[in-house]
Coordinates of C-alpha atoms and ligand atoms in Angstrom, one line a residue:
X1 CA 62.2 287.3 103.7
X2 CA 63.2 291.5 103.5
X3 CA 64.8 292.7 100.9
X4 CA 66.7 296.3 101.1
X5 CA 66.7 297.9 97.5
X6 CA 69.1 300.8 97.8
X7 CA 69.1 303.6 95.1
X8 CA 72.9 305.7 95.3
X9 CA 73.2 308.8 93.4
X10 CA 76.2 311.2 93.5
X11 CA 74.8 312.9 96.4
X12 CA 71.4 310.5 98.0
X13 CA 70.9 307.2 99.1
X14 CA 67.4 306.2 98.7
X15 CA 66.1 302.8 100.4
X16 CA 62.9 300.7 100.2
X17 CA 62.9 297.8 102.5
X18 CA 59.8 295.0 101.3
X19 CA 58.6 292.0 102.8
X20 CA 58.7 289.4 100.4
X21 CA 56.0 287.1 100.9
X22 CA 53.4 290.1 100.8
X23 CA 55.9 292.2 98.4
X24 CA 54.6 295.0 100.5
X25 CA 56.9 297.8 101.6
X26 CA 57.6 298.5 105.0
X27 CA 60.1 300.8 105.6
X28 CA 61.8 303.9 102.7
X29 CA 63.2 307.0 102.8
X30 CA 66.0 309.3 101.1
X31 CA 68.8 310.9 102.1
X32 CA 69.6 313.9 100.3
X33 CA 72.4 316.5 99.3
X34 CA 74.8 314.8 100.9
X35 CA 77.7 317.2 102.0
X36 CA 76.0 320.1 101.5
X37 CA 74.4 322.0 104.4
X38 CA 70.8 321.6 103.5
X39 CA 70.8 317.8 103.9
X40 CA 67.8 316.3 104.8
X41 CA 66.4 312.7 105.4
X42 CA 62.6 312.2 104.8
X43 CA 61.3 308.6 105.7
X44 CA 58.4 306.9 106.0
X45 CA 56.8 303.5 107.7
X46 CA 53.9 301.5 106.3
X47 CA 52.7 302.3 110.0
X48 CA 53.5 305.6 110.0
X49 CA 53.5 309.2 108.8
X50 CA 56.5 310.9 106.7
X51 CA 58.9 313.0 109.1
X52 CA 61.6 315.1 107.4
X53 CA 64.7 315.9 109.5
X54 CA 67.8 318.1 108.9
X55 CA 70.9 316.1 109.1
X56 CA 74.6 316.8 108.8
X57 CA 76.0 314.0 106.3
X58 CA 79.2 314.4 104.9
X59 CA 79.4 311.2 102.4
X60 CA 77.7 307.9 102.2
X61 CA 78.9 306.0 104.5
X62 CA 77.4 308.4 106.9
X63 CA 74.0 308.3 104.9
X64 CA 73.9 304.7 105.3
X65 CA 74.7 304.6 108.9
X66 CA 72.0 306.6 109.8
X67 CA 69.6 304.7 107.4
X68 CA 70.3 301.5 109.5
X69 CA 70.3 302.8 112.4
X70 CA 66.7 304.3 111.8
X71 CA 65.8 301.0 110.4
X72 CA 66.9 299.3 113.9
X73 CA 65.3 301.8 116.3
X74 CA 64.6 300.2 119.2
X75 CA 60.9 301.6 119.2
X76 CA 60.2 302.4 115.8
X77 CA 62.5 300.6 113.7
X78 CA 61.3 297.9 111.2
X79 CA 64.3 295.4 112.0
X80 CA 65.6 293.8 115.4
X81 CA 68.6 292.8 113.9
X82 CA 70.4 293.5 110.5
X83 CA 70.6 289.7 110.1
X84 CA 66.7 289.8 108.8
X85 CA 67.4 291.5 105.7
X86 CA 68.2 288.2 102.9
X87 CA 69.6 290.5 100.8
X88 CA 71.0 293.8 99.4
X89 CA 69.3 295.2 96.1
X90 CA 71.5 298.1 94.3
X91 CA 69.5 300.1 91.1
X92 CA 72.6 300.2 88.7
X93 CA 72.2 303.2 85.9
X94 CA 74.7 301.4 83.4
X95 CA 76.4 298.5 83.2
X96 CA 77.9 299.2 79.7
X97 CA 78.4 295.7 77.7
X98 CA 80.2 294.3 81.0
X99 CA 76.6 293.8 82.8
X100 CA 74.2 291.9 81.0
X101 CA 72.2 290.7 83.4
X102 CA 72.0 291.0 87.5
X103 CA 74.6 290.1 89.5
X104 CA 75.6 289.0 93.2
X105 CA 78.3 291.4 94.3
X106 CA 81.8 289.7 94.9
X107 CA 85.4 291.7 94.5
X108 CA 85.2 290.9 90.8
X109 CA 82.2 292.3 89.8
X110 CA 83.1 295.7 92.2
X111 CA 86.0 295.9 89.8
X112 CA 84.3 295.7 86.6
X113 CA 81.8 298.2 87.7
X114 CA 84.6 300.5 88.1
X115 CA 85.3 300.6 84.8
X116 CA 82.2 301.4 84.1
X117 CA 82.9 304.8 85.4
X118 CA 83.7 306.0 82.7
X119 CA 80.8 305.3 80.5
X120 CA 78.4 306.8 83.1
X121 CA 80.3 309.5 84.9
X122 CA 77.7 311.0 86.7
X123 CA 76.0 307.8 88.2
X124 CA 78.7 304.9 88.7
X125 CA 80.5 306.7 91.5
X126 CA 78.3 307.6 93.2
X127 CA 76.6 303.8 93.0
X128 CA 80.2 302.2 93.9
X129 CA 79.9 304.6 96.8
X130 CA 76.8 303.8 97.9
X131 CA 77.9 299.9 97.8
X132 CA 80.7 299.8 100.0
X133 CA 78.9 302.0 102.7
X134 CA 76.0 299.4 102.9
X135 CA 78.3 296.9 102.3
X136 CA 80.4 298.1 105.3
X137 CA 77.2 298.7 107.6
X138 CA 75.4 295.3 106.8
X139 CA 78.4 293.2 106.6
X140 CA 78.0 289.8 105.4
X141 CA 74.5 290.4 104.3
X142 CA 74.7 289.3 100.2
X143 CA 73.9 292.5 97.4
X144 CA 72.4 292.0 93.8
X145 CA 73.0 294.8 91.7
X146 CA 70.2 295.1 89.5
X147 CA 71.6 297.4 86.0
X148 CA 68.8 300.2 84.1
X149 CA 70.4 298.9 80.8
X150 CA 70.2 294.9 81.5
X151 CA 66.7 294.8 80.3
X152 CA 67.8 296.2 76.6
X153 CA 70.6 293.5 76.2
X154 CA 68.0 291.4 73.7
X155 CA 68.2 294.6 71.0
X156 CA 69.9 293.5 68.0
X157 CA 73.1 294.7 66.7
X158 CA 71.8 296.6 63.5
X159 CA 69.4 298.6 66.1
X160 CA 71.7 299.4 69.0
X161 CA 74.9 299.7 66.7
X162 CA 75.6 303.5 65.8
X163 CA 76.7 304.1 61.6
X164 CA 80.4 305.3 62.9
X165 CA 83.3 303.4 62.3
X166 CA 83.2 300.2 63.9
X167 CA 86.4 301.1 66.3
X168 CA 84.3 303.3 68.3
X169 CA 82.1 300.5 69.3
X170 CA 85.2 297.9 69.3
X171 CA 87.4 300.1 72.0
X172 CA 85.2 302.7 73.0
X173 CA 82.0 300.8 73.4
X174 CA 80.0 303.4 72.1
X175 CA 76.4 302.1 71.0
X176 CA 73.0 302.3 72.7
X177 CA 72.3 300.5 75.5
X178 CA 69.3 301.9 76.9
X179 CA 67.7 303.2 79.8
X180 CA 64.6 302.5 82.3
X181 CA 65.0 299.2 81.8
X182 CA 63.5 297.9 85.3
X183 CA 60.8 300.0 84.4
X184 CA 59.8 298.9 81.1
X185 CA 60.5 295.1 82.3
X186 CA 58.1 295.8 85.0
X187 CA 55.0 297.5 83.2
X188 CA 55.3 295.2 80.1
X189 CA 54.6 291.8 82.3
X190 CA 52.1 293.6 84.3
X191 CA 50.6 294.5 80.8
X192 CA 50.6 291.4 79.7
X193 CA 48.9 290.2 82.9
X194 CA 46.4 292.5 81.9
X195 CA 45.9 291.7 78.5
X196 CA 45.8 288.1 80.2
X197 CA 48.5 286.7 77.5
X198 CA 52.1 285.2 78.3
X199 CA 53.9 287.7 77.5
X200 CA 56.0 285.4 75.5
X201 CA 52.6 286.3 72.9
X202 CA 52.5 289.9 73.0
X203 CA 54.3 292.9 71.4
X204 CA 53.9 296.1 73.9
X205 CA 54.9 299.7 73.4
X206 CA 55.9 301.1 76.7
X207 CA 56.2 304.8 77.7
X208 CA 58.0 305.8 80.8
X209 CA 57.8 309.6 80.5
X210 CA 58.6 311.3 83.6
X211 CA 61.7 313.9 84.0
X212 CA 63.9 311.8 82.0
X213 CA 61.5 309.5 79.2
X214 CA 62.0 306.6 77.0
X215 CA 59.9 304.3 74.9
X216 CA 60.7 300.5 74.5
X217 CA 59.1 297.7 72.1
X218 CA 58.8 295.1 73.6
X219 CA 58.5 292.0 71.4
X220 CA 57.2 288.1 73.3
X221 CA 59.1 289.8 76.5
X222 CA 62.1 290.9 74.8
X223 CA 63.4 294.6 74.3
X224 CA 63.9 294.9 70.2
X225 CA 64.5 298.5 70.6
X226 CA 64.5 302.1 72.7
X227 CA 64.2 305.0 72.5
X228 CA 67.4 306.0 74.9
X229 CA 71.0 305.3 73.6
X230 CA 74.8 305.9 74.8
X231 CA 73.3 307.8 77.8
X232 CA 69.7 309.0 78.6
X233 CA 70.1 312.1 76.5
X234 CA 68.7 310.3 73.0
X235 CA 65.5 309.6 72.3
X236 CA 62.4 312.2 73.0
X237 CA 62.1 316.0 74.3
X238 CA 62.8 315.4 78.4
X239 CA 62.3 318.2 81.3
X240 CA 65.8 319.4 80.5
X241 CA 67.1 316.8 77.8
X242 CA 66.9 317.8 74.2
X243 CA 66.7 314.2 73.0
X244 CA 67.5 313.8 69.2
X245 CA 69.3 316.9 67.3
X246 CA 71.1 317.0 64.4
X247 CA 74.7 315.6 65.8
X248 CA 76.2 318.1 63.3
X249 CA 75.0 320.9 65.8
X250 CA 77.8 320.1 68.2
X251 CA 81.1 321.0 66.0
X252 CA 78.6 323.9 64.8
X253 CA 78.3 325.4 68.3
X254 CA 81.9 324.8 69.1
X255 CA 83.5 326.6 65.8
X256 CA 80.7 329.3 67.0
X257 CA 81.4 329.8 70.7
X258 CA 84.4 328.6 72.2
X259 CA 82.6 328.4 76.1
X260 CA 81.3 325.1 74.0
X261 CA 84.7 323.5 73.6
X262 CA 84.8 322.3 77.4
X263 CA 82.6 319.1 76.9
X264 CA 81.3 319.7 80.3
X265 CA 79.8 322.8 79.0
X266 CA 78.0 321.2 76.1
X267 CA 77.1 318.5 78.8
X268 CA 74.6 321.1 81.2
X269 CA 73.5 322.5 77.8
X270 CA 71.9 319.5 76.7
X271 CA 71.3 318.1 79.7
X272 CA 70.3 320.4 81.9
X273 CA 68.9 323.4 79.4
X274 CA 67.3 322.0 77.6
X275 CA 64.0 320.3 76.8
X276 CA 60.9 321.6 78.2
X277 CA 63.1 323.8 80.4
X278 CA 65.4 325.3 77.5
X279 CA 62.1 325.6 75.4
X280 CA 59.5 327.4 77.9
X281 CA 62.5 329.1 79.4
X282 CA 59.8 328.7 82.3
X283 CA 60.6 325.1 83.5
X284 CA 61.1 321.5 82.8
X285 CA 58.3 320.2 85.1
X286 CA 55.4 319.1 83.4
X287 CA 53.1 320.1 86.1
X288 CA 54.3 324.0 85.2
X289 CA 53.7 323.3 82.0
X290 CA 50.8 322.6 81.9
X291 CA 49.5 325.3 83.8
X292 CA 51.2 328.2 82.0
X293 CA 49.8 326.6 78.5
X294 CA 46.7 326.6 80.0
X295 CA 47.4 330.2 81.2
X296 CA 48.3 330.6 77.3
X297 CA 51.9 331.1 77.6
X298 CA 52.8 330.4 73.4
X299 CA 56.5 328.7 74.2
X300 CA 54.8 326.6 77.1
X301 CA 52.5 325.6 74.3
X302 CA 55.1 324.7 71.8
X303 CA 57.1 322.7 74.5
X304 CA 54.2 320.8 75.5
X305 CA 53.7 320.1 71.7
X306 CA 57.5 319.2 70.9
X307 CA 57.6 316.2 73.8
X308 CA 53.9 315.1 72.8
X309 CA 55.0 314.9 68.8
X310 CA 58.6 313.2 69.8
X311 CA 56.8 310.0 71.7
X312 CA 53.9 310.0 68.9
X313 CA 57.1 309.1 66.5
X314 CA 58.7 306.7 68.3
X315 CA 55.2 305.3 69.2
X316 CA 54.6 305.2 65.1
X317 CA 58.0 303.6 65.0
X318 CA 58.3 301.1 67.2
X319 CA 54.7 299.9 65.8
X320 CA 56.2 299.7 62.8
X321 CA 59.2 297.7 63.9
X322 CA 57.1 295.4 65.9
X323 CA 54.6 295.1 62.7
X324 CA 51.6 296.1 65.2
X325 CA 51.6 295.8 68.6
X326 CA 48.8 294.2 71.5
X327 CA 49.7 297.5 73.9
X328 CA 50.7 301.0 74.5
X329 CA 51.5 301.4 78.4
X330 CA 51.8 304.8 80.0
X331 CA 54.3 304.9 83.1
X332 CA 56.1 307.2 85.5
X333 CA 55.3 310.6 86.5
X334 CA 54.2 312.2 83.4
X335 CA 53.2 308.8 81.9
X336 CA 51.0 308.4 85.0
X337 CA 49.6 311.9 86.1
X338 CA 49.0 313.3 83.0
X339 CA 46.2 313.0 81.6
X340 CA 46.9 316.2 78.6
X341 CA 50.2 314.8 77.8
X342 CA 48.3 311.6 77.2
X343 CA 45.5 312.6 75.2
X344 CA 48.1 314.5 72.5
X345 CA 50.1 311.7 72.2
X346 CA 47.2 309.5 71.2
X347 CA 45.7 312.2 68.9
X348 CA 45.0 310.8 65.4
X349 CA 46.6 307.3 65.6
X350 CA 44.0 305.5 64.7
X351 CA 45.2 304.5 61.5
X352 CA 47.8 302.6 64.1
X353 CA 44.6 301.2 65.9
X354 CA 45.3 303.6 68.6
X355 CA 42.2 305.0 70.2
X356 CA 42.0 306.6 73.1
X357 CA 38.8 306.8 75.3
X358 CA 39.1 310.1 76.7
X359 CA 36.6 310.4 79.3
X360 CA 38.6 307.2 81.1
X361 CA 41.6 308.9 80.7
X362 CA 40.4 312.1 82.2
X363 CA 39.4 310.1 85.3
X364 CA 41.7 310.5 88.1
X365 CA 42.7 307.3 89.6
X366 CA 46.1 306.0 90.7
X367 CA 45.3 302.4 89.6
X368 CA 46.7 300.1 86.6
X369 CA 43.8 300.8 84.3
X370 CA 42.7 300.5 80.5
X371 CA 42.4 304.1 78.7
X372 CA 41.3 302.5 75.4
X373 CA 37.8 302.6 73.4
X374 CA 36.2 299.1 73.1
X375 CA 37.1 299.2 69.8
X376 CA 41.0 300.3 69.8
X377 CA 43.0 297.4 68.0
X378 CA 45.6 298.6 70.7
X379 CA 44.9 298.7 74.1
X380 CA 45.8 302.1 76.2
X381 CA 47.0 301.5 79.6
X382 CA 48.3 303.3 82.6
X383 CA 50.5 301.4 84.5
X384 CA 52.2 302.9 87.9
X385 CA 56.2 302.0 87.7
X386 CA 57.4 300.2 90.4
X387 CA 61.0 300.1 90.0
X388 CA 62.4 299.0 93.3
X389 CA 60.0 296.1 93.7
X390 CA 61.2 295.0 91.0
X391 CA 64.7 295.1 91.9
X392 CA 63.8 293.4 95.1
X393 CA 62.5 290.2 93.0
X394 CA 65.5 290.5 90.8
X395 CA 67.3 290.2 94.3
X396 CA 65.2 287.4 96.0
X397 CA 65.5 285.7 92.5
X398 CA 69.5 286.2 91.9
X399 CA 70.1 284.9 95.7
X400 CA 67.9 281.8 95.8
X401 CA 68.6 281.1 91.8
X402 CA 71.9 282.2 91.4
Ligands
AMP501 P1 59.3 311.3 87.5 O1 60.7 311.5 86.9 O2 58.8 309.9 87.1 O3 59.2 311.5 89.0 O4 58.3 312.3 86.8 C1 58.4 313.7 87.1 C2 57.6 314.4 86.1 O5 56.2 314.1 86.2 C3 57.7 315.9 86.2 O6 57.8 316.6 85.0 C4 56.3 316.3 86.9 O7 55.9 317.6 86.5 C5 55.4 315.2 86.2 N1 54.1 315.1 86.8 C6 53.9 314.6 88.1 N2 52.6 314.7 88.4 C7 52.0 315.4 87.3 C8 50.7 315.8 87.0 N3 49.7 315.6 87.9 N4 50.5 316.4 85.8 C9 51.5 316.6 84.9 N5 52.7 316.2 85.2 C10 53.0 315.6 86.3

């Protein structure tokens, strides 16, 4: 059985296509900056190099037709016939309280994830795009959308409600839903594999810190709280997120400056200015970072410091909340490369029972692996993300399941 997971933003259509059986990929790629003249597609085959080619795409349907029509190259495409692929897996940023769970796409479900645009202006478009173009080029071939937020759906009210009055959450449906869920779903059972529990007996802190980064505690499998919210913007420092302020600092800066009455303005502040970026005023890639503190650049320094102290709270927090906890988990680019970032997190927690071994963690390896001391009450691991396979089970399992 194949299985095409299919990742729209506003302006890319990303694709993995897996064989089931082995859950091994065998075909991806991206298309990128759609409509704009330096669009490219890169792709790759398990047999093959990468080859990155120039292309002249004007919107997603025309992304998607040349992604098929790679895919069904008579020499080197990884299909014969569309008819192979079981099923269409779509990555979903935010299903707001309409999605709880994955769903097989009909007319019905299209319609409700249009009013989801609203809630998630930048991504939902561009998603709903990105459906009917596959949807048009492998017709009659069934699609799963598989939603970031689904995983966080088992957070309790008195966490994921916000203290404003209760109208804004009764017609606005403003209260945190939460991010990365695929992510965290995936490295918490793979942790728990690890640990070699059920997970239904393990409580798991998870960290997926890559350009965008949340934390989740994850209690017997279940989400009881993260560190995201209404959109990724809450929760801990980012490349260019600020994460938490002081809400009070919005009215402040618009009674200050009136550029910051246009709420798109206030948007690219905080979203894209912000962060590691806004801080360093150098970048908001870790990689630079890490370089120019090592170079001794002082605002590098206290950027790298900011994001490190903002996950050591919600680490302490969510410890707290789960009343200890079996694992902290390390994920995505950041979570998974970094082995600074990682040690300065850890940095006096033992009193949590966090101990880092930091010889293991200095080791480079790509591997799942356990950064821990012997002794650490909580056991450290690194856990490479794999978001789209998980979204092809999701698929395989919403298809034959229902
Ligand atoms: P992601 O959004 O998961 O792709 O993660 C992107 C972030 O991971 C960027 O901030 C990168 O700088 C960071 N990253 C990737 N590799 C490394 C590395 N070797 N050291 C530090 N940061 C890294």
């Amino acid at each position: 059985m194949k299985v095409l997971v299919v990742n729209c933003g506003s302006s890319s259509v990303k694709y993995t296509l897996f064989e089931m059986d082995s859950e091994k990929k065998i075909a991806w790629g991206i298309v990128e900056c759609i409509g704009l003249p330096e669009a490219y597609y890169k792709r790759q085959t398990s047999g093959s190099d990468e080859q990155k080619d120039s292309v002249k795409v004007t919107n997603h349907m025309e992304a998607a037709e040349l992604i098929i029509k790679n895919l069904m190259a008579p020499e080197t495409g990884s299909i014969k016939n569309i008819d192979e692929i079981s099923v269409i897996g779509h990555r979903i940023v935010h299903g707001g309280d309409k999605f709880s769970k994955s769903v097989l796409v009909t007319e019905e479900v299209k319609d409700g994830l249009k009013e989801c645009f609203s809630i998630a202006p930048l991504h939902t478009p561009g998603h709903y795009e990105g459906i009917l173009a596959v949807e048009k080029m492998l017709s009659g071939i069934p699609s799963v959308l598989v939603f970031d937020t689904a995983f966080h759906q088992t957070i309790p009210d008195y966490a994921y409600m916000y203290a404003l009055p209760y109208d804004l959450y009764e017609k606005d449906h403003i209260r945190k839903y939460g991010f990365h869920g695929t992510s965290h779903n995936y490295v918490s059972q793979r942790a728990a594999a690890m640990l070699g529990k059920p997970i239904e007996q393990t409580k798991i802190i998870t960290c997926h810190l890559g350009n965008g980064s949340s934390l989740a505690a994850v209690e017997y499998g279940k989400v009881i709280d993260t560190s995201m919210g209404f959109t990724p913007l809450q929760g801990v420092v980012m490349g260019s997120r600020c994460g938490d302020i002081d809400p009070a600092v919005i009215p402040y800066l618009i009674n200050m400056n009136k550029d910051y009455a246009d709420p798109e303005a206030l948007n690219v502040l905080m979203n894209k200015k912000s962060g590691l970026l806004g801080i360093s005023g150098l970048s908001g890639d870790m990689r630079t970072i890490v370089k120019a503190v090592a170079a001794g650049n002082k605002k590098a320094k206290l950027a790298f410091e900011m994001l490190c102290y903002s996950v050591k709270k919600y680490i302490s927090a969510y410890f707290g909340i789960l009343n200890g906890a079996d694992a902290l988990v390390f994920t995505a680019g950041i979570g998974e490369n970094s082995p600074s970032v990682r040690e300065q997190i850890c940095k006096n927690l033992s009193a949590v029972g966090i101990e880092m071994d930091v010889d293991k963690n200095n080791e480079p390896s790509s591997s799942e692996r356990f950064v821990s001391t012997e002794s650490s009450k909580v056991k450290i691991m690194i856990i490479p993300t794999n978001e789209e396979l998980m979204i092809a089970r999701e698929s395989k399992r919403v298809l034959t399941n229902g």
